[in-house]
mmCIF file of C-alpha atoms in Angstrom:
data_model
loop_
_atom_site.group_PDB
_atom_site.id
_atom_site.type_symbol
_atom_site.label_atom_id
_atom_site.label_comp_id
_atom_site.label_asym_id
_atom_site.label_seq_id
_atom_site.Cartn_x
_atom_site.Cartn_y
_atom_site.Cartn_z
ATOM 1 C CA UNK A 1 -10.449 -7.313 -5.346
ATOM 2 C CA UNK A 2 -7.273 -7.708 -6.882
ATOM 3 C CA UNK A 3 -4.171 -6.112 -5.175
ATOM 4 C CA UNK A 4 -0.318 -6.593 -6.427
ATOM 5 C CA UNK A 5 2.337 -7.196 -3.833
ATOM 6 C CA UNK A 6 5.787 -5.944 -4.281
ATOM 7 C CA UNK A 7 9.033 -5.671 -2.534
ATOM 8 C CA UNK A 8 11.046 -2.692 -3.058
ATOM 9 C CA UNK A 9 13.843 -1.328 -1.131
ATOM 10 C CA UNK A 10 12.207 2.222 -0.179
ATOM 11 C CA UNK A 11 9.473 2.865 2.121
ATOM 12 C CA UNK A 12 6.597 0.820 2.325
ATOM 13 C CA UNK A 13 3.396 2.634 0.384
ATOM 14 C CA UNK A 14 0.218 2.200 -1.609
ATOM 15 C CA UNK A 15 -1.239 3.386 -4.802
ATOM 16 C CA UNK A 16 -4.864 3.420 -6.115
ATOM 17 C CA UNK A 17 -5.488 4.596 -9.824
ATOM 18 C CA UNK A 18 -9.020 3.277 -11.006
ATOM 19 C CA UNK A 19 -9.148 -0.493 -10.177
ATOM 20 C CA UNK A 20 -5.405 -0.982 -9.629
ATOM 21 C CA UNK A 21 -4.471 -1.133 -6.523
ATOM 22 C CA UNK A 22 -0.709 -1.941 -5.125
ATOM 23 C CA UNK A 23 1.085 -2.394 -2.270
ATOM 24 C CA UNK A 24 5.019 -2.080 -2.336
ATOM 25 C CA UNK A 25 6.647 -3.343 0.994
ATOM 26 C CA UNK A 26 10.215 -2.021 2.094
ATOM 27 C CA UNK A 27 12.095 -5.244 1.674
ATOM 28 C CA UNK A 28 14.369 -4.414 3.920
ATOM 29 C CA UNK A 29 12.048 -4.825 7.007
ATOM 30 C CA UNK A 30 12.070 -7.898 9.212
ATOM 31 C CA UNK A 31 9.327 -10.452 8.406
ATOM 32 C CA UNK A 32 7.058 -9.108 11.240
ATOM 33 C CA UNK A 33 7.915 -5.056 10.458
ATOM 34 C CA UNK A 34 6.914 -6.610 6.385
ATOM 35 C CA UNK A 35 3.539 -7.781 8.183
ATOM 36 C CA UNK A 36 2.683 -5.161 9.785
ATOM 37 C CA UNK A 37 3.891 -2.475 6.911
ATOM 38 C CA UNK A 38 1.525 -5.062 4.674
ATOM 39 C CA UNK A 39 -1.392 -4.573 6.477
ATOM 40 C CA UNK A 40 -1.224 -0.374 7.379
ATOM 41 C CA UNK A 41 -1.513 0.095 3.625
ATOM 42 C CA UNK A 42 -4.039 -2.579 3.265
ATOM 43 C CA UNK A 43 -6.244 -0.387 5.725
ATOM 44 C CA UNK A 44 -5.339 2.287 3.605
ATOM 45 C CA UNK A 45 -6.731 0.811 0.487
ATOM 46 C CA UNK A 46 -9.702 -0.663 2.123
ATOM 47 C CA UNK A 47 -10.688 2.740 3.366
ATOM 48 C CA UNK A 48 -9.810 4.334 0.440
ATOM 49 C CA UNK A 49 -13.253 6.215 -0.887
ATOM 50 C CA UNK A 50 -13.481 8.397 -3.582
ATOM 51 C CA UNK A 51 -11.219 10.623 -6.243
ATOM 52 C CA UNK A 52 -8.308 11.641 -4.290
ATOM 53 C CA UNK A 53 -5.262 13.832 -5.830
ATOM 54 C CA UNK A 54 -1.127 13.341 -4.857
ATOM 55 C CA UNK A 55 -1.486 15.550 -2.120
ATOM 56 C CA UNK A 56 -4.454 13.073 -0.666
ATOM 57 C CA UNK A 57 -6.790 16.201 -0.924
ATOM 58 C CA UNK A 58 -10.644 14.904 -2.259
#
């Protein structure tokens, strides 16, 4: 599974369209709040089943 990491200086979120899957931490977070932010939206992704709209509605 193939997931790109970026930085950005907003909240930290996650995006899946089809395959893609991405992860943009707030880089203004300390190294452990970037860890931990990293790995909520990782569980996110993980548990991420089926075709889910904007509002996160199936």
């Amino acid at each position: 599974m193939n997931i790109f990491l970026r930085e950005k200086p907003f909240p930290s979120t996650h995006q899946v369209v089809g395959r893609f899957r991405c992860i943009v931490v707030d880089s203004r977070l300390s190294k452990e709040e970037k860890r931990e932010a990293f790995f909520h939206e990782l569980c996110h992704i993980l548990r991420h089943v089926g075709v889910h709209d904007a509002r996160g509605f199936s």
